[in-house]
Short mmCIF file of C-alpha atoms in Angstrom, two decimals:
data_model
loop_
_atom_site.label_atom_id
_atom_site.label_comp_id
_atom_site.label_asym_id
_atom_site.label_seq_id
_atom_site.Cartn_x
_atom_site.Cartn_y
_atom_site.Cartn_z
CA MET A 29 -3.05 -18.43 30.84
CA PRO A 30 -5.12 -15.95 32.89
CA VAL A 31 -8.90 -16.27 32.90
CA ALA A 32 -10.90 -13.04 32.75
CA VAL A 33 -14.06 -12.89 34.88
CA HIS A 34 -16.46 -10.05 35.53
CA ASP A 35 -15.76 -8.05 38.68
CA PRO A 36 -18.47 -5.71 39.96
CA VAL A 37 -15.85 -3.67 41.81
CA THR A 38 -14.67 -0.86 39.54
CA ASP A 39 -12.76 2.37 39.86
CA GLU A 40 -15.68 4.02 38.07
CA ILE A 41 -13.58 5.39 35.26
CA PRO A 42 -16.14 6.54 32.68
CA GLY A 43 -16.48 4.38 29.59
CA ILE A 44 -14.20 1.57 30.75
CA GLU A 45 -15.38 -1.91 31.69
CA VAL A 46 -13.30 -3.53 34.42
CA GLU A 47 -12.54 -7.24 34.53
CA LEU A 48 -10.69 -9.21 37.17
CA VAL A 49 -8.00 -11.60 36.00
CA ALA A 50 -7.73 -14.74 38.09
CA GLU A 51 -4.08 -14.80 39.08
CA SER A 52 -1.94 -17.78 40.03
CA ALA A 53 1.54 -16.85 38.84
CA ALA A 54 4.20 -15.80 41.28
CA ASP A 55 4.99 -12.64 39.30
CA PRO A 56 1.78 -10.78 38.45
CA GLN A 57 3.68 -8.01 36.64
CA LEU A 58 5.30 -10.53 34.29
CA LEU A 59 2.03 -12.34 33.67
CA LEU A 60 0.27 -9.04 33.07
CA HIS A 61 2.88 -8.07 30.49
CA ARG A 62 2.53 -11.40 28.68
CA TYR A 63 -1.24 -11.23 28.73
CA MET A 64 -1.45 -7.62 27.66
CA SER A 65 1.14 -7.85 24.89
CA ARG A 66 -1.41 -9.89 22.90
CA GLU A 67 -3.79 -6.91 22.79
CA LYS A 68 -2.78 -3.28 22.74
CA ASN A 69 -6.30 -1.84 22.96
CA PHE A 70 -6.44 -2.00 26.76
CA LEU A 71 -6.03 0.25 29.72
CA VAL A 72 -4.77 -1.66 32.75
CA LYS A 73 -4.60 -0.81 36.40
CA VAL A 74 -1.10 -0.84 37.88
CA PRO A 75 -0.99 -4.31 39.47
CA THR A 76 -0.62 -5.32 43.07
CA PRO A 77 0.52 -8.78 44.26
CA GLN A 78 -3.10 -9.60 45.19
CA ARG A 79 -5.09 -8.52 42.15
CA VAL A 80 -4.50 -7.59 38.55
CA TYR A 81 -7.10 -5.55 36.70
CA THR A 82 -7.59 -5.24 32.98
CA MET A 83 -9.86 -2.47 31.91
CA ALA A 84 -11.04 -4.01 28.69
CA SER A 85 -12.10 -1.14 26.52
CA LYS A 86 -12.32 -0.86 22.79
CA GLY A 87 -11.06 2.60 23.46
CA PRO A 88 -12.00 5.88 21.86
CA PRO A 89 -12.74 5.69 18.17
CA ALA A 90 -9.57 6.23 16.17
CA VAL A 91 -11.48 8.82 14.16
CA SER A 92 -14.77 10.53 14.91
CA GLU A 93 -17.84 8.78 13.56
CA ASN A 94 -18.27 11.81 11.30
CA THR A 95 -18.20 10.18 7.87
CA GLN A 96 -17.09 13.39 6.19
CA ARG A 97 -13.90 13.39 8.24
CA LYS A 98 -13.11 9.87 7.09
CA TYR A 99 -13.60 10.98 3.50
CA VAL A 100 -11.19 13.87 4.06
CA ILE A 101 -8.58 11.47 5.44
CA THR A 102 -9.11 9.19 2.43
CA ILE A 103 -8.60 12.12 0.04
CA VAL A 104 -5.41 13.10 1.89
CA LEU A 105 -4.04 9.55 1.59
CA ILE A 106 -4.89 9.42 -2.12
CA THR A 107 -3.15 12.77 -2.67
CA LEU A 108 -0.05 11.52 -0.85
CA LEU A 109 -0.14 8.42 -3.05
CA LEU A 110 -0.45 10.50 -6.25
CA ASN A 111 2.70 12.36 -5.25
CA SER A 112 4.61 9.11 -4.80
CA THR A 113 3.46 7.37 -7.98
CA PHE A 114 3.79 10.53 -10.10
CA ALA A 115 7.41 10.91 -8.97
CA SER A 116 8.15 7.23 -9.60
CA SER A 117 7.57 7.47 -13.35
CA VAL A 118 8.18 11.15 -14.08
CA THR A 119 11.72 10.69 -15.40
CA SER A 120 10.46 8.35 -18.11
CA GLY A 121 9.01 11.31 -20.02
CA ALA A 122 12.04 13.53 -19.36
CA SER A 123 14.81 10.96 -19.96
CA LYS A 124 15.63 12.21 -23.47
CA ALA A 125 16.12 15.79 -22.26
CA ILE A 126 18.18 14.62 -19.25
CA ARG A 127 20.43 12.53 -21.51
CA ALA A 128 20.98 15.51 -23.79
CA HIS A 129 21.80 17.84 -20.89
CA PHE A 130 24.30 15.58 -19.11
CA GLY A 131 25.51 13.61 -22.14
CA SER A 132 24.65 10.29 -20.47
CA SER A 133 23.58 6.95 -21.92
CA THR A 134 20.16 5.28 -21.93
CA ILE A 135 21.26 2.81 -19.25
CA VAL A 136 22.31 5.65 -16.93
CA THR A 137 19.01 7.50 -17.25
CA THR A 138 17.16 4.22 -16.71
CA LEU A 139 18.73 4.22 -13.24
CA LEU A 140 16.64 7.29 -12.43
CA ILE A 141 13.60 4.99 -12.32
CA SER A 142 15.32 1.85 -11.07
CA LEU A 143 17.07 3.46 -8.09
CA PHE A 144 13.89 5.31 -7.18
CA MET A 145 12.25 1.90 -7.03
CA VAL A 146 15.14 0.59 -4.91
CA GLY A 147 14.09 3.27 -2.42
CA PHE A 148 10.60 1.78 -2.64
CA VAL A 149 12.17 -1.56 -1.70
CA ILE A 150 13.95 -0.38 1.43
CA GLY A 151 11.52 2.23 2.72
CA PRO A 152 8.51 0.03 3.60
CA LEU A 153 10.66 -2.23 5.76
CA PHE A 154 11.05 0.76 8.06
CA TRP A 155 7.98 2.96 7.53
CA ALA A 156 5.28 0.27 7.76
CA PRO A 157 6.27 -1.43 11.05
CA MET A 158 7.30 1.87 12.66
CA SER A 159 3.80 3.21 11.96
CA GLU A 160 2.62 0.36 14.22
CA HIS A 161 5.09 1.49 16.87
CA VAL A 162 5.02 5.31 16.98
CA GLY A 163 1.78 6.03 15.11
CA ARG A 164 0.64 6.76 11.57
CA LYS A 165 0.64 10.56 11.54
CA TYR A 166 4.20 11.04 12.80
CA ILE A 167 5.63 8.61 10.25
CA LEU A 168 3.65 10.05 7.31
CA LEU A 169 4.61 13.65 8.07
CA SER A 170 8.27 12.83 8.74
CA SER A 171 8.73 10.82 5.55
CA PHE A 172 6.87 13.30 3.37
CA THR A 173 8.95 16.20 4.66
CA LEU A 174 12.03 14.30 3.48
CA TYR A 175 10.34 13.62 0.14
CA PHE A 176 9.69 17.35 -0.32
CA ILE A 177 13.33 18.18 0.45
CA PHE A 178 14.74 15.57 -1.95
CA SER A 179 12.36 16.70 -4.71
CA ILE A 180 13.94 20.15 -4.49
CA ALA A 181 17.37 18.53 -4.47
CA CYS A 182 16.56 16.71 -7.74
CA ALA A 183 15.59 20.02 -9.37
CA LEU A 184 18.94 21.55 -8.35
CA ALA A 185 21.15 18.49 -9.06
CA PRO A 186 24.44 19.67 -10.65
CA SER A 187 25.39 16.30 -12.18
CA ILE A 188 23.83 13.06 -13.33
CA GLY A 189 25.45 11.25 -10.39
CA SER A 190 23.88 13.58 -7.82
CA LEU A 191 20.53 13.37 -9.61
CA ILE A 192 20.60 9.56 -9.40
CA ALA A 193 21.50 9.73 -5.68
CA PHE A 194 18.73 12.21 -4.92
CA ARG A 195 16.24 10.06 -6.86
CA PHE A 196 17.09 7.10 -4.62
CA LEU A 197 16.53 9.20 -1.49
CA GLN A 198 13.35 10.62 -2.99
CA GLY A 199 12.04 7.08 -3.55
CA LEU A 200 13.07 6.03 -0.05
CA SER A 201 10.85 8.71 1.49
CA ALA A 202 8.06 8.61 -1.12
CA THR A 203 7.12 5.02 -0.39
CA CYS A 204 5.67 5.72 3.06
CA PRO A 205 2.09 6.54 1.93
CA ILE A 206 1.96 3.31 -0.08
CA ALA A 207 3.18 1.24 2.87
CA VAL A 208 1.17 2.90 5.65
CA SER A 209 -2.18 3.86 4.07
CA GLY A 210 -3.58 0.33 4.30
CA GLY A 211 -3.12 0.48 8.05
CA VAL A 212 -4.86 3.86 8.23
CA PHE A 213 -7.84 2.48 6.31
CA ALA A 214 -8.01 -0.42 8.75
CA ASP A 215 -7.95 2.11 11.61
CA ILE A 216 -10.75 4.39 10.43
CA TYR A 217 -13.14 2.04 8.61
CA SER A 218 -14.65 -0.67 10.78
CA ASP A 219 -17.18 -1.46 8.04
CA PRO A 220 -15.48 -3.74 5.45
CA ILE A 221 -17.73 -2.41 2.67
CA LYS A 222 -16.73 1.21 3.21
CA ARG A 223 -13.11 0.23 3.70
CA GLY A 224 -13.18 -1.77 0.49
CA ARG A 225 -14.48 1.21 -1.48
CA ALA A 226 -11.81 3.47 -0.01
CA VAL A 227 -9.07 0.97 -0.90
CA ALA A 228 -10.54 0.65 -4.41
CA LEU A 229 -10.24 4.41 -4.96
CA PHE A 230 -6.75 4.33 -3.47
CA CYS A 231 -5.60 1.53 -5.78
CA GLY A 232 -7.16 3.19 -8.82
CA SER A 233 -5.19 6.32 -8.00
CA THR A 234 -1.96 4.29 -7.95
CA ILE A 235 -2.00 3.82 -11.68
CA MET A 236 -3.25 7.37 -12.38
CA GLY A 237 -0.19 8.90 -10.77
CA SER A 238 2.16 6.54 -12.56
CA LEU A 239 0.57 7.23 -15.96
CA SER A 240 0.40 11.01 -15.59
CA GLY A 241 4.14 11.29 -14.84
CA PRO A 242 5.50 10.42 -18.33
CA PHE A 243 2.75 12.42 -20.05
CA ILE A 244 3.31 15.67 -18.09
CA ALA A 245 7.10 15.31 -18.05
CA GLY A 246 7.19 14.64 -21.80
CA TYR A 247 5.61 17.99 -22.57
CA ILE A 248 7.44 20.03 -19.91
CA SER A 249 10.90 18.66 -20.73
CA THR A 250 10.55 19.51 -24.43
CA SER A 251 9.18 23.01 -23.76
CA TYR A 252 11.12 26.18 -22.93
CA LEU A 253 10.84 25.26 -19.21
CA GLY A 254 13.24 22.30 -19.54
CA TRP A 255 13.59 19.08 -17.57
CA ARG A 256 14.39 20.73 -14.22
CA TRP A 257 10.85 22.08 -14.03
CA VAL A 258 9.63 18.50 -14.00
CA PHE A 259 11.15 18.22 -10.52
CA TRP A 260 10.11 21.74 -9.49
CA LEU A 261 6.54 20.76 -10.28
CA THR A 262 7.00 17.61 -8.18
CA ALA A 263 8.33 19.70 -5.28
CA ILE A 264 5.47 22.24 -5.49
CA PHE A 265 2.89 19.45 -5.50
CA ALA A 266 4.63 17.83 -2.52
CA GLY A 267 4.81 21.10 -0.57
CA VAL A 268 1.12 21.87 -0.95
CA THR A 269 0.20 18.29 -0.05
CA LEU A 270 2.47 18.32 3.02
CA MET A 271 0.89 21.51 4.32
CA CYS A 272 -2.66 20.16 3.87
CA THR A 273 -1.74 16.81 5.45
CA SER A 274 -0.27 18.44 8.56
CA LEU A 275 -3.49 20.42 9.04
CA VAL A 276 -6.14 17.72 8.57
CA LEU A 277 -4.61 14.28 9.23
CA PRO A 278 -5.18 13.05 12.82
CA GLU A 279 -3.50 10.17 14.56
CA THR A 280 -5.51 7.02 13.82
CA PHE A 281 -3.54 4.17 15.41
CA ARG A 282 -5.62 2.96 18.36
CA PRO A 283 -2.79 1.84 20.72
CA ILE A 284 -1.28 5.35 20.52
CA LEU A 285 -4.69 6.89 21.22
CA MET A 286 -5.15 4.56 24.20
CA MET A 287 -1.75 5.60 25.54
CA ARG A 288 -2.72 9.26 25.28
CA ARG A 289 -6.00 8.51 27.06
CA ALA A 290 -4.15 6.72 29.87
CA GLN A 291 -1.80 9.69 30.25
CA LYS A 292 -4.79 12.02 30.52
CA LEU A 293 -6.49 9.78 33.10
CA ARG A 294 -3.32 9.68 35.23
CA LYS A 295 -3.35 13.48 35.32
CA GLU A 296 -6.93 13.23 36.61
CA GLY A 297 -5.79 10.93 39.43
CA TYR A 298 -6.59 7.48 38.02
CA ASN A 299 -3.89 4.86 38.54
CA VAL A 300 -3.94 3.37 35.03
CA VAL A 301 -1.46 2.64 32.28
CA ALA A 302 -2.00 1.69 28.63
CA ALA A 303 -0.84 -1.80 27.66
CA TYR A 304 1.19 -0.21 24.87
CA GLU A 305 3.30 1.50 27.56
CA LEU A 306 4.23 -1.90 29.00
CA GLU A 307 5.91 -3.06 25.82
CA ALA A 308 9.67 -3.07 25.52
CA LYS A 309 10.93 0.10 23.84
CA ASP A 310 14.60 -0.90 23.69
CA LEU A 311 16.36 -1.14 20.33
CA LYS A 312 16.53 -4.94 20.38
CA GLY A 313 12.81 -5.23 21.07
CA VAL A 314 11.94 -2.78 18.31
CA VAL A 315 14.10 -4.60 15.76
CA LEU A 316 12.96 -8.12 16.69
CA HIS A 317 9.25 -7.49 17.22
CA VAL A 318 8.48 -4.46 15.06
CA LEU A 319 10.89 -4.08 12.15
CA MET A 320 11.08 -7.84 11.50
CA ARG A 321 7.30 -8.29 11.36
CA PRO A 322 6.98 -7.66 7.57
CA LEU A 323 9.71 -10.21 6.83
CA ARG A 324 8.07 -12.77 9.12
CA MET A 325 4.82 -12.26 7.24
CA LEU A 326 6.55 -12.76 3.88
CA PHE A 327 8.19 -16.06 4.84
CA LYS A 328 5.48 -17.48 7.12
CA GLU A 329 2.22 -16.27 5.57
CA ILE A 330 1.29 -18.03 2.32
CA ILE A 331 -1.37 -15.40 1.59
CA VAL A 332 1.17 -12.58 1.82
CA ALA A 333 3.82 -14.45 -0.18
CA ALA A 334 1.44 -15.28 -3.05
CA ILE A 335 0.09 -11.73 -3.24
CA CYS A 336 3.63 -10.33 -3.19
CA LEU A 337 4.63 -12.54 -6.13
CA TYR A 338 1.58 -11.83 -8.30
CA VAL A 339 1.13 -8.12 -7.60
CA GLY A 340 4.89 -7.62 -7.80
CA PHE A 341 4.97 -9.12 -11.27
CA THR A 342 2.11 -6.94 -12.54
CA TYR A 343 3.66 -3.83 -10.96
CA GLY A 344 6.94 -4.63 -12.68
CA LEU A 345 5.09 -4.91 -16.00
CA LEU A 346 3.71 -1.39 -15.56
CA TYR A 347 7.17 0.09 -15.10
CA MET A 348 8.53 -2.01 -17.91
CA PHE A 349 5.86 -0.42 -20.12
CA PHE A 350 7.46 2.95 -19.43
CA GLN A 351 10.47 1.57 -21.32
CA ALA A 352 8.55 -0.50 -23.90
CA TYR A 353 6.00 2.12 -24.98
CA PRO A 354 8.69 4.56 -26.20
CA VAL A 355 10.05 1.72 -28.37
CA ILE A 356 6.61 0.87 -29.76
CA PHE A 357 5.23 4.36 -30.30
CA GLN A 358 8.23 6.70 -30.49
CA GLN A 359 10.99 4.69 -32.15
CA GLU A 360 8.76 2.55 -34.38
CA ARG A 361 6.06 5.13 -35.19
CA GLY A 362 8.04 8.38 -34.82
CA MET A 363 5.88 10.03 -32.14
CA SER A 364 7.19 12.82 -29.89
CA PRO A 365 7.80 12.07 -26.17
CA GLY A 366 4.63 13.93 -25.19
CA LYS A 367 2.39 12.26 -27.77
CA GLY A 368 4.00 8.88 -27.17
CA SER A 369 3.22 9.15 -23.45
CA LEU A 370 -0.44 9.72 -24.29
CA MET A 371 -0.56 6.13 -25.50
CA LEU A 372 -0.47 5.07 -21.83
CA LEU A 373 -3.79 6.74 -21.04
CA PRO A 374 -6.00 3.73 -22.02
CA ILE A 375 -4.41 1.90 -19.09
CA GLY A 376 -5.97 4.58 -16.89
CA LEU A 377 -9.35 4.01 -18.56
CA GLY A 378 -9.10 0.32 -17.65
CA ALA A 379 -8.31 1.35 -14.06
CA VAL A 380 -11.43 3.50 -13.90
CA LEU A 381 -13.62 0.71 -15.30
CA THR A 382 -12.38 -1.90 -12.85
CA THR A 383 -12.76 0.51 -9.91
CA VAL A 384 -16.40 1.01 -10.91
CA ALA A 385 -16.82 -2.78 -11.20
CA HIS A 386 -15.53 -3.31 -7.66
CA TYR A 387 -17.81 -0.55 -6.37
CA MET A 388 -20.87 -2.12 -7.99
CA TYR A 389 -19.95 -5.53 -6.59
CA ASP A 390 -19.65 -3.99 -3.11
CA ILE A 391 -23.25 -2.80 -3.44
CA ARG A 392 -24.33 -6.36 -4.24
CA ILE A 393 -22.39 -7.75 -1.27
CA GLN A 394 -23.99 -5.16 1.00
CA ARG A 395 -27.43 -6.40 -0.06
CA LEU A 396 -26.39 -9.99 0.64
CA LYS A 397 -25.22 -9.05 4.14
CA ALA A 398 -28.55 -7.41 4.82
CA ILE A 399 -30.30 -10.81 4.45
CA PRO A 400 -30.93 -12.22 7.96
CA GLY A 401 -28.66 -15.17 8.71
CA LYS A 402 -26.59 -14.68 5.56
CA VAL A 403 -22.85 -15.17 6.14
CA VAL A 404 -20.46 -13.68 3.61
CA SER A 405 -16.87 -14.93 3.72
CA MET A 406 -13.86 -12.67 3.15
CA GLU A 407 -13.18 -14.55 -0.07
CA LEU A 408 -16.70 -13.99 -1.43
CA GLU A 409 -16.56 -10.35 -0.39
CA ARG A 410 -13.21 -9.48 -1.97
CA LEU A 411 -12.17 -11.87 -4.74
CA PRO A 412 -14.89 -12.61 -7.37
CA VAL A 413 -14.26 -9.47 -9.47
CA THR A 414 -10.51 -10.13 -9.36
CA ILE A 415 -11.05 -13.76 -10.41
CA VAL A 416 -12.67 -12.54 -13.63
CA THR A 417 -10.51 -9.51 -14.41
CA ALA A 418 -7.18 -11.29 -13.75
CA TRP A 419 -7.58 -12.90 -17.18
CA PHE A 420 -7.67 -9.48 -18.84
CA LEU A 421 -3.99 -9.00 -17.96
CA PRO A 422 -2.65 -11.66 -20.39
CA ILE A 423 -5.30 -10.63 -22.95
CA GLY A 424 -3.97 -7.07 -22.87
CA LEU A 425 -0.38 -8.26 -23.25
CA PHE A 426 -1.17 -10.55 -26.18
CA TRP A 427 -3.14 -7.72 -27.79
CA LEU A 428 -0.25 -5.27 -27.41
CA ALA A 429 2.26 -7.82 -28.71
CA TRP A 430 0.53 -8.62 -31.96
CA THR A 431 -1.06 -5.28 -32.87
CA SER A 432 2.14 -3.24 -32.58
CA TYR A 433 3.00 -3.47 -36.28
CA ASN A 434 3.34 -0.12 -38.05
CA ARG A 435 0.70 -1.11 -40.60
CA ILE A 436 -1.91 -1.41 -37.80
CA PRO A 437 -3.40 1.92 -36.64
CA PHE A 438 -2.00 2.99 -33.28
CA ALA A 439 -5.57 3.37 -31.92
CA ILE A 440 -6.02 -0.40 -32.27
CA THR A 441 -2.77 -1.02 -30.40
CA MET A 442 -3.85 1.31 -27.61
CA ILE A 443 -6.89 -0.86 -26.81
CA GLY A 444 -4.57 -3.43 -25.24
CA GLY A 445 -3.87 -0.87 -22.53
CA VAL A 446 -7.53 -0.92 -21.46
CA PHE A 447 -7.37 -4.68 -20.85
CA PHE A 448 -4.07 -4.32 -19.00
CA GLY A 449 -5.49 -1.54 -16.80
CA LEU A 450 -8.52 -3.69 -15.97
CA GLY A 451 -6.44 -6.63 -14.81
CA PHE A 452 -3.67 -4.64 -13.12
CA THR A 453 -5.94 -2.42 -11.02
CA SER A 454 -8.33 -5.22 -10.09
CA LEU A 455 -5.48 -7.30 -8.69
CA PHE A 456 -4.43 -4.37 -6.53
CA ILE A 457 -7.95 -3.66 -5.29
CA GLY A 458 -8.91 -7.27 -4.61
CA PHE A 459 -5.69 -8.41 -3.00
CA LEU A 460 -5.01 -5.29 -0.91
CA ASN A 461 -8.57 -5.37 0.43
CA TYR A 462 -8.24 -9.08 1.15
CA ALA A 463 -4.94 -8.56 2.99
CA THR A 464 -6.42 -5.68 5.00
CA ASP A 465 -9.38 -7.82 6.07
CA CYS A 466 -7.10 -10.72 7.01
CA TYR A 467 -4.46 -8.83 9.00
CA LYS A 468 -6.39 -5.78 10.33
CA ILE A 469 -4.13 -3.89 12.78
CA TYR A 470 -1.10 -5.51 11.13
CA ALA A 471 -2.28 -4.48 7.66
CA ALA A 472 0.47 -1.84 7.39
CA SER A 473 3.15 -4.53 7.77
CA ALA A 474 1.44 -6.74 5.19
CA HIS A 475 1.12 -3.85 2.74
CA GLY A 476 4.67 -2.81 3.51
CA ILE A 477 6.24 -6.13 2.51
CA MET A 478 4.00 -6.20 -0.59
CA SER A 479 5.37 -2.80 -1.51
CA VAL A 480 8.92 -4.07 -1.00
CA THR A 481 8.58 -7.12 -3.23
CA ARG A 482 6.73 -5.37 -6.04
CA SER A 483 9.29 -2.55 -5.96
CA ILE A 484 12.15 -5.06 -6.26
CA ILE A 485 10.57 -6.40 -9.44
CA ALA A 486 9.68 -2.92 -10.69
CA ALA A 487 13.28 -1.80 -10.15
CA SER A 488 14.65 -4.83 -12.01
CA LEU A 489 12.47 -5.10 -15.12
CA PRO A 490 13.23 -1.63 -16.56
CA LEU A 491 16.97 -2.35 -16.41
CA PHE A 492 16.87 -5.17 -18.94
CA ALA A 493 13.65 -4.29 -20.77
CA PRO A 494 15.39 -2.23 -23.52
CA ALA A 495 17.90 -5.01 -24.24
CA MET A 496 15.17 -7.65 -24.12
CA TYR A 497 13.02 -5.74 -26.61
CA ASP A 498 16.03 -5.15 -28.87
CA ARG A 499 16.93 -8.87 -28.89
CA LEU A 500 13.48 -10.52 -28.98
CA GLY A 501 11.55 -7.74 -30.63
CA VAL A 502 8.38 -6.10 -29.37
CA HIS A 503 6.14 -9.01 -30.37
CA TRP A 504 7.90 -11.94 -28.72
CA ALA A 505 9.18 -10.03 -25.68
CA THR A 506 5.63 -8.92 -24.81
CA THR A 507 4.29 -12.41 -25.60
CA LEU A 508 6.70 -13.89 -23.05
CA TRP A 509 5.25 -11.66 -20.32
CA ALA A 510 1.74 -12.58 -21.47
CA PHE A 511 2.39 -16.30 -20.96
CA ILE A 512 3.81 -15.68 -17.47
CA SER A 513 0.73 -13.65 -16.49
CA LEU A 514 -1.47 -16.38 -17.94
CA ALA A 515 0.19 -18.94 -15.64
CA MET A 516 -0.48 -16.70 -12.61
CA ALA A 517 -4.14 -15.93 -13.43
CA PRO A 518 -5.55 -18.90 -11.40
CA ILE A 519 -4.09 -17.56 -8.10
CA PRO A 520 -7.28 -15.63 -7.16
CA ILE A 521 -9.30 -18.81 -7.79
CA LEU A 522 -7.06 -20.75 -5.40
CA PHE A 523 -7.50 -18.05 -2.75
CA PHE A 524 -11.26 -18.19 -3.19
CA LYS A 525 -11.31 -21.96 -2.70
CA TYR A 526 -8.65 -22.42 -0.02
CA GLY A 527 -8.32 -18.96 1.59
CA HIS A 528 -10.34 -19.88 4.69
CA ILE A 529 -7.98 -22.80 5.33
CA LEU A 530 -4.89 -20.61 4.96
CA ARG A 531 -6.34 -18.05 7.36
CA LYS A 532 -7.00 -20.71 10.00
CA ARG A 533 -3.38 -21.87 9.74
CA SER A 534 -1.99 -18.33 9.94
CA ALA A 535 -0.43 -17.30 13.25
CA PHE A 536 -1.36 -13.65 12.68
CA THR A 537 -5.01 -14.14 11.70
CA SER A 538 -5.54 -16.77 14.39
CA SER A 539 -4.22 -14.37 17.02
CA LEU A 540 -6.50 -11.60 15.77
CA ALA A 541 -9.50 -13.95 15.83
CA THR A 542 -8.70 -14.99 19.40
CA GLN A 543 -8.59 -11.34 20.47
CA ASN A 544 -11.82 -10.62 18.54
CA LEU A 545 -10.11 -7.92 16.46
#
C-alpha cells in the first residue's frame, strides 16, 4: 500500500495540492492504477519509474456554491419525478374507458400498470450505475427523451397489445429520475441538513404524482376528450420538462468534472490525467464493476436489503390501492371514476404533513449540531421521525379495513388515507436520506436497487389484488396487509440501535470512510 507524504516540489498547477507517493513496487503504473481506483476525485501526474505524483484535490465544486442554482436543480429533479410517478398510475383512472374501447378484460388492463412497473424493475439496474460511469446529465436526458417518445407512442397505440408494449418501454425509461436523483443530491449538497430537506421534498412529490394520475385520468377519460388524451397530456408534460431540463441541468458527478478539468489542463500544457481516465472502459469492466454494483449492494449490504424489503412492501401497497379503492368507493358506493379517484387525496395530505414533520426535525438537529462538541450520528439525524410515523402505516390500513362499510360515511373511511400517507412518505424520506448519507457517491446505485425491488413488488401486487379482494373481501384482505406492516414497523428502531455497527461492517461505507468521502 503506498504511503502519501507531503512534497514541496509542485508543478504549480493552481488549486491543486501535490503529494509524493513513496513507491516500492516494480510497476509504478500498476500500483498507481490500484491506488487511484479507490478514489476518483484526483488528478494525477503521468508517472515515471522514479516518482509517482498524486495531485490530491477535492476538485471543482460539482455545482456552484450559488444556493439558488441548487434549488433550481432540485426543482428540475422533482419535476422529472412527477412525470414518472404520474405516468405510473395514470392508467388506473382510464382503465374503464380503455377496456370499453378495445373490448379487453380487467386483467389485461391491469397489465398497463404492472408492465410499466416491470420497466421500473429493469431500468434502475442500468440507469443508476451508468450515471456513476458516464455522468448524471447524459443519462437523465437520454432516458427522458425515450420516455417522451414512448408517451407519444402510447397515445397513438392502435391495439391493446401495442399499448401494453409501449407502457413497458415507457416505464423502462421513466424510472431514471427515481434511480439517479439520489446521486445528484449527494453531488450538490455537502450539508446533510440541506440534502435531507431536498430529499424530503423529493419523496413527498413521489406520492403526489402517483395520486394525481388516477384523479386526472378519471375525468379526462370520461369526457369528450377520451382516454388517448390522458397519454397526450403525459407527452406534453414530458416534452416541456425535457426542454427545461436540457437548458438548466448541469453535470454534477465529480469524477466526470475532474476528467474535464484534466483535459483542459492538458491543453494548457500540464502533464496530468484524471484518475477516472485510468479506469478500465472495456465492456467486461463496465459490467463487472459498474452494472453489478447495485446487485452487490443488495446481497452484501444489510442496510440496503432491509430498506428494499420494507420500502418495497409499502410501495406495493400504494399501487395495490389503485386497484382496491375502485372496489371500495366505485363498486361498493357507486362513485364515478373521477370522484372515486378523489378518495386517494387524503394520502397526499398525509405526505404533506410528514414532509413538514421531517423539515421541523431537521431544524432541531441543526440546533444540536451548533452546540460545541456535540456529535450527531446518522441514525439520530435521519431516523427518529420515521420510528414514530412507521406505526401510522398499519393504523391507516386497519382504519381503511374496518370503516369501509357502506353504512359508514365515506369521509370517515378517507381518514385512513391520511395515516397511510404519513407512514408511507416518512419511510421514503427517512430511509432514502439514511442510504444517501451512508453510501454518498454510490447513493445512485443504492437508490437504484431500492427502486428495482419496490417496483417488483409494485408490479406484482396489482395483479392479484382484485382476486384477493373478491375472495377475502375488503375488510380481511386489507387487514392482512395491516398485520404484515405491523410486523415490519420495528425495522427503523433496529436501524437506530444497530445502524452504526452495520455501517462499520459494510465494505462500501468503510471504503468511503477510509477515503474521507
